[in-house]
Short mmCIF file of C-alpha atoms in Angstrom, two decimals:
data_model
loop_
_atom_site.label_atom_id
_atom_site.label_comp_id
_atom_site.label_asym_id
_atom_site.label_seq_id
_atom_site.Cartn_x
_atom_site.Cartn_y
_atom_site.Cartn_z
CA MET A 1 -90.83 74.99 136.92
CA ASN A 2 -88.04 73.37 135.20
CA VAL A 3 -86.28 70.12 135.97
CA ASN A 4 -82.89 69.87 134.41
CA GLU A 5 -80.69 66.89 133.98
CA ALA A 6 -77.32 67.48 132.41
CA TRP A 7 -74.62 65.05 131.51
CA PHE A 8 -71.21 65.99 130.58
CA ASP A 9 -68.62 63.59 128.96
CA PRO A 10 -65.16 64.87 129.55
CA GLN A 11 -63.65 62.62 126.94
CA THR A 12 -65.72 64.00 123.94
CA GLY A 13 -66.66 67.38 125.61
CA VAL A 14 -70.29 66.81 124.79
CA ASP A 15 -72.98 67.71 127.12
CA ARG A 16 -76.62 66.74 126.99
CA VAL A 17 -79.18 68.81 128.84
CA SER A 18 -82.75 67.61 129.33
CA THR A 19 -85.25 70.24 130.44
CA GLN A 20 -88.65 69.24 131.51
CA THR A 21 -91.18 71.94 132.28
CA THR A 22 -94.13 71.75 134.57
CA PHE A 23 -96.83 74.38 134.94
CA PRO A 24 -99.30 74.47 137.91
CA GLY A 25 -102.21 72.36 136.59
CA GLY A 26 -100.42 71.15 133.59
CA GLY A 27 -97.63 68.86 132.56
CA PRO A 28 -95.02 67.63 132.94
CA PHE A 29 -94.34 68.11 129.26
CA PRO A 30 -92.08 66.07 127.22
CA PRO A 31 -88.40 67.11 127.90
CA GLN A 32 -86.34 69.22 125.57
CA VAL A 33 -83.06 67.88 124.86
CA THR A 34 -80.04 69.81 123.73
CA LEU A 35 -76.62 68.50 122.73
CA ARG A 36 -73.56 70.67 122.58
CA ASP A 37 -69.77 70.38 122.17
CA ALA A 38 -67.10 73.07 122.33
CA THR A 39 -68.42 74.84 119.14
CA ARG A 40 -71.92 73.65 118.32
CA ALA A 41 -75.36 73.21 119.79
CA PHE A 42 -78.28 71.04 118.70
CA MET A 43 -81.82 70.49 119.77
CA GLN A 44 -83.15 67.00 119.59
CA ALA A 45 -86.43 66.72 117.86
CA GLU A 46 -87.53 63.22 117.58
CA LYS A 47 -84.62 61.48 115.78
CA ASN A 48 -83.30 64.62 114.19
CA LEU A 49 -80.75 67.28 115.58
CA ASN A 50 -81.58 70.68 114.60
CA PRO A 51 -78.85 73.30 114.97
CA LEU A 52 -79.14 76.05 117.41
CA PRO A 53 -77.77 79.62 117.35
CA ALA A 54 -74.51 80.55 118.95
CA THR A 55 -76.32 82.14 121.92
CA SER A 56 -77.19 78.67 122.97
CA MET A 57 -73.70 78.16 123.99
CA GLN A 58 -73.76 80.55 126.79
CA SER A 59 -75.27 78.19 129.29
CA ARG A 60 -72.37 75.95 128.62
CA TYR A 61 -70.06 78.54 129.88
CA LEU A 62 -71.72 78.25 133.24
CA ASN A 63 -70.26 74.69 133.53
CA PRO A 64 -66.73 75.07 134.65
CA TRP A 65 -65.77 71.48 133.91
CA ALA A 66 -66.86 72.19 130.16
CA VAL A 67 -65.09 75.47 130.02
CA ILE A 68 -61.76 73.96 131.42
CA ARG A 69 -62.04 71.06 129.12
CA ASP A 70 -62.78 73.22 126.07
CA TRP A 71 -59.88 75.59 126.85
CA ALA A 72 -57.47 72.82 127.48
CA ALA A 73 -58.46 70.98 124.26
CA ALA A 74 -58.33 74.21 122.14
CA GLY A 75 -54.73 74.84 123.08
CA ASP A 76 -54.86 78.48 121.98
CA ALA A 77 -55.18 80.03 125.46
CA ARG A 78 -52.54 82.55 126.54
CA VAL A 79 -51.78 84.28 129.78
CA ALA A 80 -53.15 87.69 129.81
CA GLY A 81 -51.79 88.83 133.21
CA ARG A 82 -53.26 89.31 136.67
CA GLU A 83 -56.27 91.14 137.79
CA LEU A 84 -57.94 91.78 140.98
CA TYR A 85 -61.27 89.96 141.39
CA ARG A 86 -63.08 89.40 144.63
CA ASP A 87 -60.39 90.87 146.72
CA TYR A 88 -57.63 88.54 145.42
CA MET A 89 -55.28 88.58 142.44
CA ARG A 90 -56.31 86.12 139.79
CA VAL A 91 -54.40 84.68 136.92
CA VAL A 92 -56.27 85.65 133.76
CA LEU A 93 -56.15 83.54 130.62
CA ALA A 94 -57.47 84.84 127.31
CA ARG A 95 -58.59 83.16 124.18
CA ALA A 96 -59.76 84.61 120.80
CA THR A 97 -63.00 83.08 119.41
CA PRO A 98 -65.05 84.03 116.41
CA ASP A 99 -67.52 85.78 118.68
CA GLY A 100 -64.85 87.85 120.50
CA GLU A 101 -62.20 87.36 123.18
CA GLN A 102 -62.97 85.24 126.19
CA ARG A 103 -61.23 85.52 129.50
CA LEU A 104 -60.90 82.88 132.22
CA PHE A 105 -59.83 83.92 135.80
CA LEU A 106 -58.04 81.28 137.70
CA ASP A 107 -57.09 81.38 141.37
CA PRO A 108 -53.29 81.13 141.55
CA LYS A 109 -53.24 79.40 144.87
CA ASN A 110 -55.44 76.37 144.13
CA GLY A 111 -55.98 76.63 140.39
CA PHE A 112 -59.78 76.71 140.52
CA PRO A 113 -61.66 78.92 137.94
CA VAL A 114 -63.42 81.73 139.56
CA LYS A 115 -64.77 83.77 136.68
CA PHE A 116 -65.57 83.36 133.00
CA GLU A 117 -65.96 86.59 130.91
CA LEU A 118 -66.97 87.23 127.41
CA GLN A 119 -67.69 90.13 125.24
CA GLU A 120 -71.13 89.88 123.74
CA LYS A 121 -72.18 91.76 120.67
CA HIS A 122 -75.27 93.94 120.99
CA TYR A 123 -78.21 92.59 119.30
CA LEU A 124 -78.88 95.79 117.39
CA TRP A 125 -75.54 97.76 117.27
CA GLY A 126 -73.26 94.96 116.48
CA SER A 127 -70.36 96.22 118.29
CA ALA A 128 -69.22 94.69 121.48
CA ALA A 129 -71.21 97.12 123.56
CA SER A 130 -71.84 94.93 126.49
CA SER A 131 -70.06 92.41 128.42
CA THR A 132 -71.44 89.41 130.18
CA CYS A 133 -69.63 88.34 133.45
CA ILE A 134 -70.44 84.93 134.74
CA ARG A 135 -69.14 83.73 138.07
CA ILE A 136 -68.34 80.01 138.05
CA GLY A 137 -66.99 79.54 141.37
CA HIS A 138 -66.25 81.07 144.78
CA MET B 1 -60.07 119.66 171.88
CA PRO B 2 -56.47 119.96 173.21
CA LEU B 3 -53.76 120.24 170.73
CA ALA B 4 -52.03 117.20 172.04
CA VAL B 5 -54.89 114.98 171.21
CA ILE B 6 -55.04 116.36 167.63
CA ARG B 7 -51.32 115.79 167.27
CA ARG B 8 -51.64 112.14 168.44
CA PHE B 9 -54.49 111.59 166.03
CA PHE B 10 -52.55 112.75 163.10
CA LEU B 11 -49.42 110.95 164.27
CA ALA B 12 -51.45 107.73 164.53
CA ALA B 13 -52.93 108.32 161.03
CA PHE B 14 -49.58 108.87 159.59
CA VAL B 15 -48.19 105.67 161.12
CA TRP B 16 -51.26 103.80 159.91
CA PHE B 17 -50.78 105.08 156.38
CA LEU B 18 -47.08 104.15 156.27
CA LEU B 19 -47.80 100.62 157.50
CA ASP B 20 -50.74 100.29 155.16
CA SER B 21 -48.62 101.47 152.11
CA THR B 22 -45.79 99.05 152.97
CA GLY B 23 -48.13 96.24 153.21
CA PHE B 24 -49.82 97.12 149.89
CA ILE B 25 -46.44 97.43 148.13
CA ALA B 26 -45.30 94.08 149.45
CA TRP B 27 -48.51 92.52 148.46
CA GLN B 28 -48.22 93.89 144.92
CA ALA B 29 -44.64 92.79 144.60
CA ALA B 30 -45.52 89.23 145.79
CA GLY B 31 -48.39 89.16 143.24
CA GLN B 32 -46.25 90.24 140.43
CA ALA B 33 -43.48 87.61 141.32
CA GLY B 34 -46.22 85.00 141.67
CA ALA B 35 -47.59 86.08 138.22
CA GLU B 36 -44.29 85.53 136.52
CA SER B 37 -43.47 82.25 138.13
CA ALA B 38 -47.05 80.62 137.94
CA THR B 39 -48.44 81.91 134.70
CA GLN B 40 -45.59 80.98 132.23
CA ASN B 41 -47.60 78.41 130.51
CA ALA B 42 -51.37 78.65 130.00
CA ALA B 43 -51.50 75.05 129.14
CA ALA B 44 -49.97 74.12 132.50
CA LEU B 45 -52.47 76.26 134.25
CA LEU B 46 -55.31 74.58 132.49
CA ALA B 47 -53.95 71.22 133.19
CA ARG B 48 -53.73 72.05 136.85
CA ALA B 49 -57.35 73.32 136.79
CA LYS B 50 -58.41 70.00 135.23
CA GLU B 51 -56.48 68.19 137.97
CA VAL B 52 -58.10 70.15 140.94
CA MET B 53 -61.56 69.87 139.51
CA GLY B 54 -61.35 66.12 139.10
CA LEU B 55 -61.81 66.22 135.48
CA ARG B 56 -60.86 62.73 134.26
CA ALA B 57 -61.45 61.23 130.86
CA TRP B 58 -62.92 58.15 132.34
CA ALA B 59 -65.54 59.87 134.41
CA SER B 60 -68.84 61.29 133.30
CA LEU B 61 -70.41 63.99 135.28
CA LEU B 62 -74.09 64.26 136.14
CA PHE B 63 -75.73 67.37 137.28
CA ILE B 64 -79.16 67.49 138.46
CA THR B 65 -80.95 70.75 139.10
CA THR B 66 -84.12 70.62 141.20
CA PRO B 67 -87.11 72.84 140.66
CA SER B 68 -86.04 76.26 141.62
CA PRO B 69 -88.41 79.26 141.73
CA GLN B 70 -85.48 81.56 141.99
CA ARG B 71 -84.11 80.41 138.67
CA SER B 72 -86.03 82.96 136.68
CA ARG B 73 -84.58 85.77 138.75
CA THR B 74 -81.09 84.51 138.47
CA THR B 75 -80.84 83.42 134.92
CA ASN B 76 -77.07 83.56 134.75
CA ARG B 77 -76.57 81.00 137.38
CA ILE B 78 -77.63 77.38 137.67
CA ALA B 79 -77.73 75.75 140.96
CA LEU B 80 -75.81 72.56 140.97
CA THR B 81 -77.49 70.68 143.66
CA ARG B 82 -75.93 67.21 143.21
CA LEU B 83 -72.86 66.04 141.55
CA PHE B 84 -72.17 62.38 140.62
CA PHE B 85 -68.96 60.99 139.30
CA ARG B 86 -69.96 57.99 137.33
CA PRO B 87 -67.16 55.72 135.93
#
């Protein structure tokens, strides 16, 4: 079982996630701490910060506050139109990143983000063969 | 089955189709109009999202996820069990 504690600072966009694992009959083990901003991720090892691969950023996309903050700070989002999602029309924003295009679905009535979508490259074939859809709201 | 019953059935189905089509067309038109008026500026939309989500520069957010056996089965979702705004 994992116990996570995550802090997010809206001013800097940095989040800190501490994960402590407990096995039946063992642990709890020392927590693993990761620090991320909009583009980078690091694992804390004693007093050092070791860089993590780009895939470590994916769990950040599950945090709607971080996504909204990153998109607003980047300033390169554009309106890509409207699409039907969960029975209602949503405003779709799009943003080009080095890892591919990301799309953010907003509810036009109340402004809440309802879906984050990204194209994920296949681990073997390289091309954007699969897509990951993450629901970040209701 | 009497012919009159069949006629009524198809007449009712036709009326339902007309009403449903009218509603769908109106719904699409409203959606397009809303899209043009509400999505002129992506920055404005993101600013509004920040506002409705309570994202303030002076606040830090704390999430705590409690031990969840279901987490391994739903790896793409994290259950946010508590949310604290801390000035």
